[in-house]
Amino acid sequence: MKSDSLILPRKMNKFHIQSPFKPSGDQPKAIKRLSLGLRENKKHQVLLGVTGSGKTFTIAKVIEEVQRPTLVIAHNKTLAAQLYAEFTEFFPENAVEYFVSYYDYYQPEAYVPQTDTYIEKETSVNEDIDRLRHRATKSLFDRRDVIVVASVSCIYGLGSPESYYKMHLFIERGQRIERNDILEKLVEIQYSRNDIGFQRGTFRVRGDIIEIFPAYEDSPIRVELFGDEVEKIVKLDPVRIKPKEEIKEISIHPNSHYVTSMERMKITQQEILKEMEERIDWFKSQNKFLESQRLYQRTMFDLEMIKEMGFCQGIENYSRFVDGRKPGEPPYTLLEYFPEDALFIIDESHVTIPQIGGMYWGDRARKTTLVEYGFRLPSALDNRPLNFEEFEERITQAIYVSATPGPYEFKKSENDVIEQIVRPTGLTDPEIVVKPVASQVDDLLDEIRKYAEKKERVLVTTLT
């Protein structure tokens, strides 16, 4: 379900580039053709641009021209960070967001039957990246002038956008609301009370003053009540916790993308229990008593945590039940948080497209083993990335950007390729000389001596 169906009151700010540079070289022609293609509802276009031809600036001008929310997908975090920095510089007044995997370290849960080795899931979460992920989804609900730069992790399950939006807490000055109602709602959307260690995803209370640290902000919020009326809402300095700016209203979005109502969570527990009982019966019918006992212990522990806390470690493995999906249905991903008219930019498409295609099968092979040996319920298989066909179904209009587009891009665009060969600077590629391998070391020494005599430095790049 696209977020359009929620009928959101998004702000209608315009995309506006702030740059001293003007399009030159092949850029004006490329910008015009790409923008025209989007207006003519071409679903797939290819921008073939040599290195240094200013492809990112061209795409930025196209976004400014068509004024549509945009998802830029890169094939790794490093490239995504570079693009994020460039788009932030081009669009300082608009919402440019960063959405990549928030793990600094990630060891997935796995089981190796050959050696009977179970590998526990180990992770180290980067709090700053987690904040940026939350800020990205919040921006998509609040406004239309949004560019999200993401890695291929954007095709992994994220939780229902409908539940995420409906669970938010809205507070405005003059609003009548009981103090306890605010506290109960904060707990429901997975904020925890901590009167000592104040950090993202927590809140603290002193009398009629409630201080909240939203998951997507780097500054906390103070809500001052007078009886059952909101008297003041203030942004605080994150270090000194002193008032910085008074605001009229605030929307507090959940501390987790896997959030749902208490009613839905009760149904989730019943469905987990039902599937566990069916799976245990199947294991026993196959004389797999070890697997049966293992599954019972692990699942009952998770159910107890969900009952007491509202969530458990690894709750994403039960996301099919939390979201209310049917077996085999694709998960909700970042793509569902975009409106229907979103524009997709696939950067370095010759690498990114094959990577997207390979994510599903690697994930499924690992989880199938966990299910077969009783470490997970079969529903865990539905906590997965999109397969390639599902990804294609969600693409409204796409521009593939590459210096060397692959066969897929040519086929989809029907060989209608927009070239950007002439650089804005007018510089040409340096001359490349290919020499035989046989005498490469001697030749390298000769070249180094030439420059050493001139007191110049030499940089040698090599493969180990």
Coordinates of C-alpha atoms in Angstrom, one line a residue:
M1 CA 0.0 0.0 0.0
K2 CA 1.4 3.3 -1.1
S3 CA 1.3 6.2 1.5
D4 CA -1.0 8.1 -0.9
S5 CA -4.0 6.1 0.4
L6 CA -3.5 7.7 3.9
I7 CA -4.5 11.1 2.4
L8 CA -1.7 12.9 4.2
P9 CA -1.5 16.7 4.7
R10 CA 1.9 17.0 3.1
K11 CA 3.6 20.4 2.8
M12 CA 3.9 21.5 -0.8
N13 CA 7.3 23.2 -0.8
K14 CA 9.0 23.5 -4.2
F15 CA 12.3 21.9 -5.1
H16 CA 14.8 24.7 -5.7
I17 CA 18.5 24.3 -6.6
Q18 CA 20.9 26.7 -5.1
S19 CA 24.1 26.5 -7.1
P20 CA 26.4 29.0 -8.9
F21 CA 26.7 26.5 -11.8
K22 CA 24.6 26.5 -14.9
P23 CA 24.0 23.4 -17.1
S24 CA 26.6 23.2 -19.9
G25 CA 28.2 20.6 -22.2
D26 CA 25.7 17.9 -22.8
Q27 CA 23.7 18.7 -19.7
P28 CA 21.0 21.0 -21.1
K29 CA 20.0 18.5 -23.8
A30 CA 20.0 15.6 -21.2
I31 CA 17.9 17.6 -18.7
K32 CA 15.3 18.5 -21.4
R33 CA 15.0 15.0 -22.8
L34 CA 14.7 13.3 -19.4
S35 CA 12.1 15.8 -18.2
L36 CA 10.1 15.5 -21.4
G37 CA 10.2 11.7 -21.1
L38 CA 8.8 11.8 -17.6
R39 CA 6.0 14.1 -18.6
E40 CA 5.2 11.7 -21.5
N41 CA 5.0 8.9 -18.9
K42 CA 8.0 7.0 -20.2
K43 CA 8.5 4.3 -17.5
H44 CA 12.2 3.7 -18.1
Q45 CA 15.0 6.0 -19.3
V46 CA 18.7 5.7 -19.4
L47 CA 21.2 8.5 -18.8
L48 CA 24.6 7.3 -20.1
G49 CA 27.2 9.7 -18.9
V50 CA 31.0 9.5 -18.8
T51 CA 32.8 10.0 -15.5
G52 CA 33.0 13.7 -14.7
S53 CA 30.1 14.8 -16.9
G54 CA 28.0 16.0 -14.0
K55 CA 25.3 13.3 -14.0
T56 CA 24.3 14.2 -10.4
F57 CA 23.7 17.8 -11.3
T58 CA 21.7 16.7 -14.3
I59 CA 19.4 14.6 -12.2
A60 CA 19.1 17.4 -9.6
K61 CA 17.9 19.7 -12.4
V62 CA 15.4 17.1 -13.6
I63 CA 14.0 16.8 -10.1
E64 CA 13.7 20.6 -9.9
E65 CA 11.9 20.5 -13.3
V66 CA 9.3 17.8 -12.5
Q67 CA 8.8 18.6 -8.8
R68 CA 8.3 15.0 -7.6
P69 CA 9.4 13.1 -4.5
T70 CA 12.5 11.1 -5.5
L71 CA 14.2 7.9 -4.3
V72 CA 17.9 7.6 -5.4
I73 CA 19.2 4.0 -5.0
A74 CA 23.0 3.4 -4.9
H75 CA 24.7 0.1 -4.6
N76 CA 26.7 0.8 -1.4
K77 CA 26.8 3.1 1.6
T78 CA 29.9 5.0 0.5
L79 CA 28.3 6.0 -2.8
A80 CA 25.0 6.8 -1.1
A81 CA 26.8 9.1 1.4
Q82 CA 28.5 10.9 -1.5
L83 CA 25.2 11.4 -3.4
Y84 CA 23.6 12.5 -0.1
A85 CA 26.2 15.2 0.4
E86 CA 25.9 16.4 -3.2
F87 CA 22.0 16.6 -3.2
T88 CA 22.1 18.3 0.3
E89 CA 24.4 21.0 -1.2
F90 CA 22.1 21.4 -4.3
F91 CA 18.8 21.5 -2.2
P92 CA 19.6 23.2 1.1
E93 CA 15.9 24.3 1.6
N94 CA 14.4 20.9 0.8
A95 CA 14.3 17.6 2.7
V96 CA 17.3 15.5 1.5
E97 CA 17.4 12.3 3.5
Y98 CA 19.7 9.3 3.9
F99 CA 18.4 5.7 4.3
V100 CA 21.0 2.9 4.5
S101 CA 21.4 -0.1 6.7
Y102 CA 22.0 1.1 10.3
Y103 CA 24.4 -1.7 11.2
D104 CA 28.0 -0.9 11.8
Y105 CA 28.4 -4.7 12.3
Y106 CA 26.0 -7.4 11.3
Q107 CA 26.2 -11.1 11.8
P108 CA 22.9 -12.6 10.7
E109 CA 21.3 -15.5 12.5
A110 CA 22.3 -18.8 10.8
Y111 CA 22.6 -22.5 11.3
V112 CA 25.2 -24.9 9.7
P113 CA 23.8 -28.4 9.8
Q114 CA 27.0 -30.1 8.7
T115 CA 28.7 -29.1 12.0
D116 CA 25.6 -28.5 14.1
T117 CA 26.6 -24.9 14.6
Y118 CA 24.1 -22.2 15.5
I119 CA 25.3 -18.6 15.0
E120 CA 23.4 -16.1 17.1
K121 CA 22.5 -12.8 15.4
E122 CA 25.0 -10.1 16.5
T123 CA 24.6 -6.5 15.6
S124 CA 26.0 -3.1 16.4
V125 CA 23.6 -0.3 15.5
N126 CA 24.8 3.1 14.4
E127 CA 22.5 5.5 16.3
D128 CA 23.1 8.4 13.9
I129 CA 22.1 6.4 10.9
D130 CA 19.0 5.0 12.7
R131 CA 18.0 8.6 13.4
L132 CA 18.4 9.5 9.7
R133 CA 16.3 6.5 8.7
H134 CA 13.5 7.6 11.0
R135 CA 13.8 11.2 9.7
A136 CA 13.5 9.9 6.1
T137 CA 10.2 8.2 6.7
K138 CA 8.9 11.1 8.8
S139 CA 9.7 13.6 5.9
L140 CA 7.8 11.4 3.5
F141 CA 4.7 11.8 5.6
D142 CA 5.1 15.5 6.2
R143 CA 6.1 17.0 2.8
R144 CA 6.5 16.4 -0.9
D145 CA 9.8 18.1 -1.5
V146 CA 11.8 15.0 -0.4
I147 CA 14.8 13.3 -1.9
V148 CA 15.8 10.0 -0.2
V149 CA 19.2 8.7 -1.0
A150 CA 19.2 5.0 -0.2
S151 CA 21.3 1.8 -0.5
V152 CA 19.7 -1.4 -1.7
S153 CA 18.7 -2.0 1.9
C154 CA 15.6 0.0 1.0
I155 CA 14.1 -3.2 -0.5
Y156 CA 14.1 -5.0 2.9
G157 CA 11.0 -5.1 5.1
L158 CA 10.3 -2.0 7.1
G159 CA 6.8 -2.3 8.7
S160 CA 3.5 -1.0 7.6
P161 CA 3.5 2.8 6.6
E162 CA -0.2 2.9 7.6
S163 CA 0.5 1.6 11.1
Y164 CA 3.6 3.8 11.5
Y165 CA 1.6 7.0 10.5
K166 CA -1.6 6.2 12.5
M167 CA 0.4 5.5 15.7
H168 CA 2.0 9.0 15.8
L169 CA 1.3 11.4 18.7
F170 CA 0.2 14.9 17.7
I171 CA 0.5 17.7 20.3
E172 CA -0.2 21.4 19.8
R173 CA -0.3 24.4 22.0
G174 CA -3.7 24.9 23.6
Q175 CA -4.7 21.2 23.1
R176 CA -6.6 19.6 25.9
I177 CA -5.1 16.2 26.7
E178 CA -4.4 14.4 30.0
R179 CA -0.8 13.9 31.1
N180 CA -1.3 10.2 31.5
D181 CA -2.8 9.9 28.0
I182 CA 0.4 11.3 26.6
L183 CA 2.6 8.9 28.7
E184 CA 0.5 5.9 27.7
K185 CA 0.7 6.9 24.0
L186 CA 4.5 7.3 24.2
V187 CA 4.8 3.8 25.7
E188 CA 2.5 2.4 23.0
I189 CA 4.7 3.8 20.2
Q190 CA 7.7 2.2 21.9
Y191 CA 9.3 5.1 23.7
S192 CA 10.7 4.1 27.1
R193 CA 10.7 6.2 30.3
N194 CA 14.1 7.1 31.5
D195 CA 14.5 9.9 34.1
I196 CA 18.3 9.5 34.2
G197 CA 19.7 8.5 30.8
F198 CA 18.0 10.9 28.4
Q199 CA 18.6 9.8 24.8
R200 CA 16.7 9.2 21.5
G201 CA 13.6 7.1 21.9
T202 CA 13.1 8.0 25.6
F203 CA 11.1 10.4 27.6
R204 CA 11.1 11.7 31.2
V205 CA 8.6 13.3 33.5
R206 CA 8.8 16.0 36.2
G207 CA 5.4 17.0 37.4
D208 CA 3.5 18.6 34.5
I209 CA 6.6 18.8 32.3
I210 CA 7.2 16.0 29.8
E211 CA 10.5 15.9 27.9
I212 CA 10.6 13.7 24.8
F213 CA 13.6 12.8 22.6
P214 CA 12.0 11.8 19.2
A215 CA 13.7 9.0 17.3
Y216 CA 14.3 11.2 14.3
E217 CA 15.6 14.3 16.0
D218 CA 19.0 15.4 17.4
S219 CA 17.2 17.8 19.8
P220 CA 14.6 16.8 22.5
I221 CA 11.2 18.4 23.0
R222 CA 9.7 19.8 26.2
V223 CA 5.9 19.8 26.6
E224 CA 4.6 21.9 29.5
L225 CA 1.1 21.2 30.7
F226 CA -1.2 23.3 32.9
G227 CA -3.7 20.8 34.2
D228 CA -5.1 19.1 31.1
E229 CA -4.0 21.8 28.6
V230 CA -0.8 22.0 26.6
E231 CA 0.7 25.4 27.7
K232 CA 4.0 25.4 25.8
I233 CA 6.1 23.2 23.4
V234 CA 9.8 24.0 23.3
K235 CA 12.8 22.6 21.4
L236 CA 15.7 22.0 23.7
D237 CA 19.5 22.3 23.3
P238 CA 20.6 18.6 23.2
V239 CA 23.7 19.2 25.4
R240 CA 22.5 21.7 28.1
I241 CA 18.8 20.7 27.8
K242 CA 18.0 24.5 27.8
P243 CA 15.1 26.1 25.8
K244 CA 16.2 26.8 22.3
E245 CA 13.0 27.6 20.3
E246 CA 9.3 27.6 21.0
I247 CA 7.0 25.8 18.5
K248 CA 3.3 25.6 18.0
E249 CA 2.9 21.9 17.4
I250 CA 4.8 18.6 17.1
S251 CA 4.2 15.1 15.7
I252 CA 6.0 12.4 17.6
H253 CA 6.4 9.4 15.2
P254 CA 7.1 5.9 16.6
N255 CA 10.4 4.8 17.9
S256 CA 10.3 1.7 15.7
H257 CA 9.0 1.0 12.2
Y258 CA 7.6 -2.3 13.5
V259 CA 4.9 -0.7 15.6
T260 CA 1.3 -1.6 15.7
S261 CA -1.8 -1.2 17.9
M262 CA -2.4 -3.2 21.1
E263 CA -5.3 -4.9 19.4
R264 CA -3.2 -6.0 16.4
M265 CA -0.5 -7.2 18.8
K266 CA -3.0 -9.4 20.6
I267 CA -4.0 -11.0 17.3
T268 CA -0.3 -11.3 16.4
Q269 CA 0.3 -13.4 19.6
Q270 CA -2.6 -15.7 18.8
E271 CA -1.4 -16.2 15.2
I272 CA 2.2 -16.9 16.3
L273 CA 0.9 -19.5 18.9
K274 CA -1.3 -21.2 16.3
E275 CA 1.5 -21.5 13.8
M276 CA 3.9 -22.8 16.4
E277 CA 1.4 -25.5 17.4
E278 CA 1.0 -26.6 13.8
R279 CA 4.7 -26.6 13.2
I280 CA 5.4 -28.6 16.4
D281 CA 2.8 -31.2 15.4
W282 CA 4.5 -31.5 12.0
F283 CA 7.9 -32.0 13.6
K284 CA 6.6 -34.7 15.9
S285 CA 5.0 -36.5 13.0
Q286 CA 8.4 -36.6 11.3
N287 CA 10.0 -37.8 14.6
K288 CA 12.0 -34.5 14.8
F289 CA 11.6 -34.1 18.6
L290 CA 14.8 -32.0 19.1
E291 CA 13.5 -29.4 16.5
S292 CA 10.1 -29.5 18.1
Q293 CA 11.4 -28.7 21.6
R294 CA 13.8 -26.1 20.2
L295 CA 11.0 -24.2 18.4
Y296 CA 8.7 -24.4 21.4
Q297 CA 11.3 -22.9 23.8
R298 CA 12.4 -20.1 21.5
T299 CA 8.8 -19.1 20.4
M300 CA 7.4 -19.1 23.9
F301 CA 10.2 -16.9 25.1
D302 CA 9.4 -14.4 22.3
L303 CA 5.7 -14.5 23.1
E304 CA 6.4 -13.8 26.7
M305 CA 8.5 -10.7 25.8
I306 CA 5.8 -9.5 23.4
K307 CA 3.1 -9.9 26.1
E308 CA 5.1 -8.0 28.7
M309 CA 6.9 -5.4 26.6
G310 CA 5.0 -5.1 23.4
F311 CA 8.0 -6.3 21.3
C312 CA 10.8 -8.8 21.4
Q313 CA 14.3 -9.1 20.0
G314 CA 14.0 -10.2 16.4
I315 CA 10.3 -9.1 16.2
E316 CA 10.9 -8.5 12.4
N317 CA 10.7 -12.3 12.1
Y318 CA 7.0 -12.1 13.0
S319 CA 6.4 -9.1 10.7
R320 CA 3.9 -11.0 8.6
F321 CA 1.6 -11.2 11.6
V322 CA 2.4 -7.7 12.9
D323 CA 1.5 -6.3 9.4
G324 CA -1.5 -8.5 8.9
R325 CA -0.1 -10.0 5.7
K326 CA -1.0 -13.3 4.1
P327 CA 1.7 -16.0 3.6
G328 CA 3.9 -15.2 0.7
E329 CA 2.8 -11.6 0.4
P330 CA 5.7 -9.1 -0.1
P331 CA 6.8 -7.1 2.9
Y332 CA 6.3 -3.3 3.3
T333 CA 9.5 -1.5 2.4
L334 CA 10.7 2.1 2.1
L335 CA 9.1 2.1 -1.4
E336 CA 5.6 1.9 0.1
Y337 CA 6.3 5.1 2.1
F338 CA 6.5 7.1 -1.2
P339 CA 3.5 8.5 -3.0
E340 CA 2.2 7.1 -6.3
D341 CA 4.0 9.7 -8.4
A342 CA 7.5 9.0 -7.0
L343 CA 10.5 9.2 -9.3
F344 CA 13.2 6.5 -9.0
I345 CA 16.8 7.1 -9.8
I346 CA 19.0 3.9 -10.1
D347 CA 22.6 5.2 -9.8
E348 CA 25.4 3.0 -11.2
S349 CA 22.6 0.8 -12.5
H350 CA 25.0 -1.7 -14.1
V351 CA 25.9 -2.7 -10.5
T352 CA 22.8 -1.8 -8.6
I353 CA 20.3 -3.7 -10.7
P354 CA 22.1 -7.1 -10.4
Q355 CA 22.6 -6.5 -6.7
I356 CA 18.8 -5.9 -6.1
G357 CA 18.1 -9.1 -8.1
G358 CA 20.4 -11.2 -5.9
M359 CA 19.2 -10.1 -2.4
Y360 CA 16.1 -12.3 -2.2
W361 CA 17.7 -15.6 -2.9
G362 CA 20.7 -15.2 -0.5
D363 CA 18.3 -14.3 2.3
R364 CA 15.9 -17.1 1.6
A365 CA 18.6 -19.8 1.5
R366 CA 19.8 -18.9 5.0
K367 CA 16.3 -18.6 6.6
T368 CA 15.1 -21.9 5.0
T369 CA 17.7 -23.7 7.0
L370 CA 16.7 -22.0 10.2
V371 CA 13.0 -23.0 9.6
E372 CA 13.9 -26.6 8.7
Y373 CA 15.8 -27.1 12.0
G374 CA 13.3 -25.5 14.3
F375 CA 15.1 -22.2 15.0
R376 CA 12.3 -20.1 13.3
L377 CA 8.7 -20.5 12.3
P378 CA 7.9 -20.8 8.6
S379 CA 6.4 -17.2 8.7
A380 CA 10.0 -15.9 9.2
L381 CA 10.5 -16.5 5.5
D382 CA 8.2 -13.6 4.9
N383 CA 10.6 -11.3 6.7
R384 CA 12.6 -10.8 3.5
P385 CA 13.7 -8.3 0.9
L386 CA 11.6 -7.8 -2.2
N387 CA 12.3 -10.2 -5.1
F388 CA 13.2 -8.6 -8.4
E389 CA 9.7 -8.9 -9.9
E390 CA 8.2 -7.3 -6.8
F391 CA 10.7 -4.4 -7.0
E392 CA 9.8 -3.9 -10.7
E393 CA 6.1 -3.7 -9.9
R394 CA 6.7 -0.8 -7.5
I395 CA 8.6 1.3 -10.0
T396 CA 6.4 4.0 -11.4
Q397 CA 9.0 5.8 -13.5
A398 CA 12.8 5.2 -13.3
I399 CA 16.0 6.8 -14.7
Y400 CA 19.0 4.5 -14.9
V401 CA 22.3 6.4 -14.5
S402 CA 25.5 4.8 -15.5
A403 CA 28.7 5.2 -17.6
T404 CA 28.2 1.6 -18.8
P405 CA 24.5 0.6 -18.7
G406 CA 23.8 -3.2 -18.7
P407 CA 21.5 -5.2 -21.0
Y408 CA 18.6 -4.8 -18.6
E409 CA 18.6 -1.0 -18.8
F410 CA 18.8 -1.1 -22.6
K411 CA 16.0 -3.6 -22.9
K412 CA 13.7 -1.6 -20.5
S413 CA 14.4 1.7 -22.2
E414 CA 14.0 0.1 -25.7
N415 CA 17.5 1.4 -26.5
D416 CA 16.4 5.0 -26.1
V417 CA 19.6 6.2 -24.4
I418 CA 20.3 9.8 -23.5
E419 CA 24.0 10.5 -23.7
Q420 CA 26.1 12.9 -21.7
I421 CA 29.5 12.7 -23.2
V422 CA 30.8 16.3 -23.3
R423 CA 31.9 17.4 -19.8
P424 CA 30.8 20.8 -18.6
T425 CA 34.5 21.6 -18.1
G426 CA 35.3 20.6 -21.7
L427 CA 38.0 18.3 -20.5
T428 CA 38.6 15.1 -22.4
D429 CA 39.7 11.7 -21.0
P430 CA 43.4 11.3 -20.5
E431 CA 45.3 9.2 -23.0
I432 CA 45.5 5.6 -21.9
V433 CA 48.5 3.4 -22.9
V434 CA 48.3 -0.4 -22.6
K435 CA 51.6 -2.2 -22.3
P436 CA 52.6 -5.9 -22.3
V437 CA 52.7 -7.7 -18.9
A438 CA 56.1 -9.4 -19.5
S439 CA 58.2 -6.3 -18.7
Q440 CA 55.8 -4.5 -16.4
V441 CA 58.2 -4.2 -13.4
D442 CA 61.2 -2.9 -15.4
D443 CA 58.9 -0.5 -17.3
L444 CA 57.5 0.7 -14.0
L445 CA 61.0 1.4 -12.6
D446 CA 61.9 3.3 -15.8
E447 CA 58.8 5.5 -15.5
I448 CA 59.5 6.2 -11.7
R449 CA 63.1 7.2 -12.4
K450 CA 61.9 9.7 -15.0
Y451 CA 59.7 11.5 -12.5
A452 CA 62.2 11.1 -9.6
E453 CA 64.8 13.0 -11.6
K454 CA 62.3 15.9 -11.9
K455 CA 61.8 15.7 -8.1
E456 CA 58.2 14.7 -8.7
R457 CA 56.1 12.1 -6.9
V458 CA 54.6 8.9 -8.3
L459 CA 51.5 7.0 -7.2
V460 CA 51.2 3.4 -8.2
T461 CA 47.9 1.5 -8.0
T462 CA 48.1 -2.3 -8.1
L463 CA 46.1 -5.4 -7.3
T464 CA 47.3 -7.9 -4.7

